PDB file of C-alpha atoms in Angstrom:
ATOM      1  CA  MET A   1      84.561  65.487-135.699  1.00 59.00           C
ATOM      2  CA  PRO A   2      86.172  62.351-134.559  1.00 61.00           C
ATOM      3  CA  GLU A   3      89.413  61.036-135.975  1.00 75.00           C
ATOM      4  CA  MET A   4      89.185  58.653-139.015  1.00 76.00           C
ATOM      5  CA  ILE A   5      89.562  55.244-138.299  1.00 80.00           C
ATOM      6  CA  PRO A   6      91.361  52.988-140.986  1.00 86.00           C
ATOM      7  CA  LEU A   7      87.931  51.463-142.295  1.00 87.00           C
ATOM      8  CA  GLY A   8      87.119  55.181-142.929  1.00 85.00           C
ATOM      9  CA  TRP A   9      90.384  55.965-144.639  1.00 89.00           C
ATOM     10  CA  PHE A  10      89.557  52.820-146.828  1.00 91.00           C
ATOM     11  CA  HIS A  11      86.084  53.726-147.544  1.00 91.00           C
ATOM     12  CA  THR A  12      87.128  57.615-148.365  1.00 90.00           C
ATOM     13  CA  ILE A  13      89.899  56.403-150.837  1.00 94.00           C
ATOM     14  CA  LEU A  14      87.675  54.008-152.454  1.00 96.00           C
ATOM     15  CA  GLY A  15      84.968  56.585-152.630  1.00 95.00           C
ATOM     16  CA  VAL A  16      87.015  59.113-154.297  1.00 95.00           C
ATOM     17  CA  GLY A  17      87.658  56.394-156.968  1.00 97.00           C
ATOM     18  CA  ALA A  18      83.868  55.513-157.248  1.00 97.00           C
ATOM     19  CA  VAL A  19      82.885  59.298-157.740  1.00 97.00           C
ATOM     20  CA  VAL A  20      85.637  59.791-160.310  1.00 97.00           C
ATOM     21  CA  SER A  21      84.831  56.492-162.226  1.00 98.00           C
ATOM     22  CA  GLY A  22      81.178  57.482-162.078  1.00 97.00           C
ATOM     23  CA  PHE A  23      81.263  60.935-163.560  1.00 96.00           C
ATOM     24  CA  TYR A  24      83.807  59.694-165.993  1.00 98.00           C
ATOM     25  CA  THR A  25      81.513  57.037-167.031  1.00 97.00           C
ATOM     26  CA  VAL A  26      78.430  59.406-167.197  1.00 97.00           C
ATOM     27  CA  LEU A  27      80.580  62.033-169.108  1.00 96.00           C
ATOM     28  CA  LYS A  28      81.882  59.558-171.757  1.00 97.00           C
ATOM     29  CA  TYR A  29      79.172  57.145-172.259  1.00 97.00           C
ATOM     30  CA  LYS A  30      76.184  59.347-171.033  1.00 96.00           C
ATOM     31  CA  VAL A  31      74.898  56.319-168.579  1.00 96.00           C
ATOM     32  CA  ILE A  32      76.563  53.875-166.353  1.00 97.00           C
ATOM     33  CA  SER A  33      76.318  50.207-167.408  1.00 97.00           C
ATOM     34  CA  LEU A  34      78.242  47.072-166.665  1.00 98.00           C
ATOM     35  CA  GLU A  35      78.875  46.842-170.526  1.00 97.00           C
ATOM     36  CA  GLN A  36      81.952  49.576-169.713  1.00 97.00           C
ATOM     37  CA  ARG A  37      85.020  48.866-167.875  1.00 98.00           C
ATOM     38  CA  SER A  38      84.551  52.054-166.155  1.00 98.00           C
ATOM     39  CA  GLY A  39      80.811  51.281-165.091  1.00 98.00           C
ATOM     40  CA  LYS A  40      82.022  47.767-163.872  1.00 98.00           C
ATOM     41  CA  LEU A  41      84.675  49.786-161.816  1.00 98.00           C
ATOM     42  CA  TYR A  42      82.096  52.304-160.519  1.00 98.00           C
ATOM     43  CA  VAL A  43      79.370  49.457-159.565  1.00 98.00           C
ATOM     44  CA  LEU A  44      82.175  47.414-157.621  1.00 98.00           C
ATOM     45  CA  LEU A  45      83.577  50.468-155.850  1.00 98.00           C
ATOM     46  CA  THR A  46      80.075  51.592-154.690  1.00 98.00           C
ATOM     47  CA  LEU A  47      79.301  48.226-153.543  1.00 97.00           C
ATOM     48  CA  ILE A  48      82.400  48.503-151.385  1.00 97.00           C
ATOM     49  CA  VAL A  49      82.086  51.909-150.357  1.00 96.00           C
ATOM     50  CA  ALA A  50      78.059  51.457-149.439  1.00 95.00           C
ATOM     51  CA  GLY A  51      79.148  48.172-147.467  1.00 94.00           C
ATOM     52  CA  THR A  52      82.025  49.905-145.693  1.00 92.00           C
ATOM     53  CA  SER A  53      79.640  52.735-144.582  1.00 90.00           C
ATOM     54  CA  LEU A  54      77.675  50.370-142.556  1.00 88.00           C
ATOM     55  CA  GLY A  55      80.529  49.758-140.546  1.00 84.00           C
ATOM     56  CA  ILE A  56      81.728  53.052-139.558  1.00 80.00           C
ATOM     57  CA  TYR A  57      80.066  54.428-136.339  1.00 69.00           C
ATOM     58  CA  ASN A  58      81.975  57.635-135.472  1.00 63.00           C
ATOM     59  CA  GLN A  59      78.601  59.524-134.765  1.00 63.00           C
ATOM     60  CA  GLY A  60      77.310  57.571-131.951  1.00 67.00           C
ATOM     61  CA  GLY A  61      75.157  54.760-133.866  1.00 74.00           C
ATOM     62  CA  PHE A  62      73.146  54.121-136.918  1.00 82.00           C
ATOM     63  CA  GLY A  63      72.458  57.489-138.726  1.00 80.00           C
ATOM     64  CA  ILE A  64      71.885  59.303-141.872  1.00 82.00           C
ATOM     65  CA  ALA A  65      75.051  57.914-143.585  1.00 84.00           C
ATOM     66  CA  HIS A  66      74.305  54.640-142.702  1.00 88.00           C
ATOM     67  CA  ILE A  67      70.543  55.161-144.455  1.00 92.00           C
ATOM     68  CA  LEU A  68      72.401  56.593-147.512  1.00 93.00           C
ATOM     69  CA  GLY A  69      74.420  53.281-147.604  1.00 93.00           C
ATOM     70  CA  VAL A  70      71.303  51.184-147.542  1.00 95.00           C
ATOM     71  CA  MET A  71      69.715  53.517-150.155  1.00 97.00           C
ATOM     72  CA  THR A  72      73.026  53.226-152.327  1.00 97.00           C
ATOM     73  CA  LEU A  73      72.809  49.272-152.132  1.00 97.00           C
ATOM     74  CA  ALA A  74      69.128  49.278-152.918  1.00 98.00           C
ATOM     75  CA  ALA A  75      69.730  51.803-155.655  1.00 98.00           C
ATOM     76  CA  LEU A  76      72.750  49.765-156.936  1.00 98.00           C
ATOM     77  CA  LEU A  77      70.427  46.525-156.861  1.00 98.00           C
ATOM     78  CA  CYS A  78      67.986  48.008-158.917  1.00 97.00           C
ATOM     79  CA  GLY A  79      70.278  49.227-161.725  1.00 98.00           C
ATOM     80  CA  VAL A  80      71.790  46.055-161.878  1.00 98.00           C
ATOM     81  CA  VAL A  81      68.547  43.967-162.014  1.00 98.00           C
ATOM     82  CA  MET A  82      67.092  46.446-164.614  1.00 97.00           C
ATOM     83  CA  GLU A  83      70.192  46.222-166.908  1.00 97.00           C
ATOM     84  CA  LYS A  84      70.608  42.232-166.453  1.00 97.00           C
ATOM     85  CA  THR A  85      66.924  41.357-166.486  1.00 97.00           C
ATOM     86  CA  LYS A  86      65.008  44.044-168.443  1.00 96.00           C
ATOM     87  CA  LEU A  87      62.332  43.507-166.184  1.00 96.00           C
ATOM     88  CA  PHE A  88      60.148  46.312-167.412  1.00 96.00           C
ATOM     89  CA  GLY A  89      61.040  45.920-171.126  1.00 95.00           C
ATOM     90  CA  SER A  90      62.132  48.920-172.971  1.00 94.00           C
ATOM     91  CA  ALA A  91      61.552  51.138-170.101  1.00 96.00           C
ATOM     92  CA  SER A  92      64.185  49.244-167.979  1.00 97.00           C
ATOM     93  CA  LYS A  93      66.838  51.350-169.257  1.00 97.00           C
ATOM     94  CA  TYR A  94      65.515  54.293-167.712  1.00 97.00           C
ATOM     95  CA  PHE A  95      65.090  52.516-164.427  1.00 97.00           C
ATOM     96  CA  GLN A  96      68.818  51.604-164.715  1.00 98.00           C
ATOM     97  CA  ALA A  97      69.867  55.172-165.337  1.00 97.00           C
ATOM     98  CA  LEU A  98      67.690  56.193-162.129  1.00 98.00           C
ATOM     99  CA  GLY A  99      69.366  53.485-160.206  1.00 98.00           C
ATOM    100  CA  TYR A 100      72.802  53.985-160.979  1.00 98.00           C
ATOM    101  CA  THR A 101      72.527  57.852-161.304  1.00 97.00           C
ATOM    102  CA  SER A 102      71.029  57.727-157.907  1.00 97.00           C
ATOM    103  CA  THR A 103      74.049  56.302-156.151  1.00 98.00           C
ATOM    104  CA  LEU A 104      76.075  59.251-157.820  1.00 97.00           C
ATOM    105  CA  LEU A 105      73.996  61.415-155.550  1.00 96.00           C
ATOM    106  CA  PHE A 106      73.982  59.426-152.599  1.00 96.00           C
ATOM    107  CA  HIS A 107      77.794  59.518-152.825  1.00 94.00           C
ATOM    108  CA  MET A 108      77.936  63.234-152.995  1.00 95.00           C
ATOM    109  CA  ILE A 109      75.995  63.928-149.895  1.00 94.00           C
ATOM    110  CA  PRO A 110      78.128  62.247-147.468  1.00 91.00           C
ATOM    111  CA  ALA A 111      81.402  63.090-149.311  1.00 92.00           C
ATOM    112  CA  ILE A 112      80.502  67.014-149.080  1.00 94.00           C
ATOM    113  CA  THR A 113      79.053  66.736-145.677  1.00 91.00           C
ATOM    114  CA  ASP A 114      82.346  65.084-144.660  1.00 89.00           C
ATOM    115  CA  PHE A 115      84.478  67.616-146.432  1.00 91.00           C
ATOM    116  CA  LEU A 116      83.030  70.481-144.931  1.00 94.00           C
ATOM    117  CA  ARG A 117      83.130  69.035-141.502  1.00 91.00           C
ATOM    118  CA  ARG A 118      86.685  68.102-141.398  1.00 88.00           C
ATOM    119  CA  LEU A 119      88.727  70.842-143.558  1.00 89.00           C
ATOM    120  CA  PRO A 120      90.475  72.978-143.375  1.00 90.00           C
ATOM    121  CA  ILE A 121      91.850  70.999-140.140  1.00 88.00           C
ATOM    122  CA  GLY A 122      91.255  72.913-137.056  1.00 88.00           C
ATOM    123  CA  ASP A 123      88.829  75.490-138.469  1.00 92.00           C
ATOM    124  CA  PRO A 124      86.416  73.352-140.648  1.00 93.00           C
ATOM    125  CA  PHE A 125      84.010  75.330-143.059  1.00 95.00           C
ATOM    126  CA  ILE A 126      81.028  74.178-141.103  1.00 94.00           C
ATOM    127  CA  ASP A 127      80.415  73.197-137.150  1.00 91.00           C
ATOM    128  CA  THR A 128      76.838  71.617-137.634  1.00 90.00           C
ATOM    129  CA  LEU A 129      74.598  69.594-140.267  1.00 88.00           C
ATOM    130  CA  GLU A 130      72.048  72.451-140.045  1.00 93.00           C
ATOM    131  CA  ASP A 131      74.600  74.910-141.612  1.00 95.00           C
ATOM    132  CA  PRO A 132      73.224  76.888-144.565  1.00 95.00           C
ATOM    133  CA  MET A 133      76.351  76.272-146.896  1.00 96.00           C
ATOM    134  CA  LEU A 134      75.890  72.362-146.552  1.00 96.00           C
ATOM    135  CA  ARG A 135      72.002  72.819-147.253  1.00 96.00           C
ATOM    136  CA  GLN A 136      73.098  74.924-150.395  1.00 97.00           C
ATOM    137  CA  PHE A 137      75.739  72.121-151.541  1.00 96.00           C
ATOM    138  CA  HIS A 138      72.987  69.357-151.145  1.00 96.00           C
ATOM    139  CA  LEU A 139      70.292  71.375-153.020  1.00 97.00           C
ATOM    140  CA  ALA A 140      72.842  72.050-155.731  1.00 97.00           C
ATOM    141  CA  PHE A 141      73.848  68.228-156.068  1.00 97.00           C
ATOM    142  CA  LEU A 142      69.995  67.311-156.076  1.00 97.00           C
ATOM    143  CA  LEU A 143      69.438  69.889-159.044  1.00 97.00           C
ATOM    144  CA  ILE A 144      72.446  68.528-160.828  1.00 96.00           C
ATOM    145  CA  PHE A 145      71.000  64.948-160.406  1.00 97.00           C
ATOM    146  CA  VAL A 146      67.703  66.003-161.668  1.00 97.00           C
ATOM    147  CA  ILE A 147      69.219  68.062-164.862  1.00 97.00           C
ATOM    148  CA  GLY A 148      71.558  64.857-165.194  1.00 96.00           C
ATOM    149  CA  LEU A 149      68.729  62.406-165.089  1.00 97.00           C
ATOM    150  CA  VAL A 150      66.478  64.277-167.714  1.00 97.00           C
ATOM    151  CA  ALA A 151      69.733  64.561-170.080  1.00 97.00           C
ATOM    152  CA  GLN A 152      70.036  60.840-169.549  1.00 97.00           C
ATOM    153  CA  ALA A 153      66.507  60.160-170.203  1.00 97.00           C
ATOM    154  CA  ARG A 154      66.588  62.249-173.272  1.00 97.00           C
ATOM    155  CA  TRP A 155      69.740  60.562-174.648  1.00 96.00           C
ATOM    156  CA  LEU A 156      68.269  56.944-174.023  1.00 96.00           C
ATOM    157  CA  SER A 157      65.126  57.885-175.799  1.00 95.00           C
ATOM    158  CA  LYS A 158      67.051  59.217-178.966  1.00 94.00           C
ATOM    159  CA  SER A 159      69.312  56.618-178.892  1.00 89.00           C
ATOM    160  CA  SER A 160      66.693  53.785-178.847  1.00 72.00           C
ATOM    161  CA  THR A 161      64.997  55.213-182.181  1.00 56.00           C
TER     162      THR A 161
END
């Protein structure tokens, strides 16, 4: 694994802040929204982290991490547009939840991948992106995402009645 460049450190530190503020916001408020201070912090940090991910080329070119960065920016934009414009009327809150919550999943995929490929230093947990351990983490995060999204949808439907 290549050494981390200063942009990588900046990206990683802000990424940890984004993940912490995102999960805090979901646990406390059930959904991420720009109406909450922690929601605003999450959106801002996620915007910076996704943007900086596009400038990190330690794997030889535009790759899956860059695609996730673009997907994160698109999902973030979707969440903001749905929250601010209510483009789809009462259904907008569900698309807002989908957009913002998707960004949490998109944070976790490269986070666990990088963690397992770097630590412990000198003898990382995995050597390849095809490692079964990594796939199990990705599947677990996907399952948590789906369960969380269903829980958010139920909460949103109950809170609007």
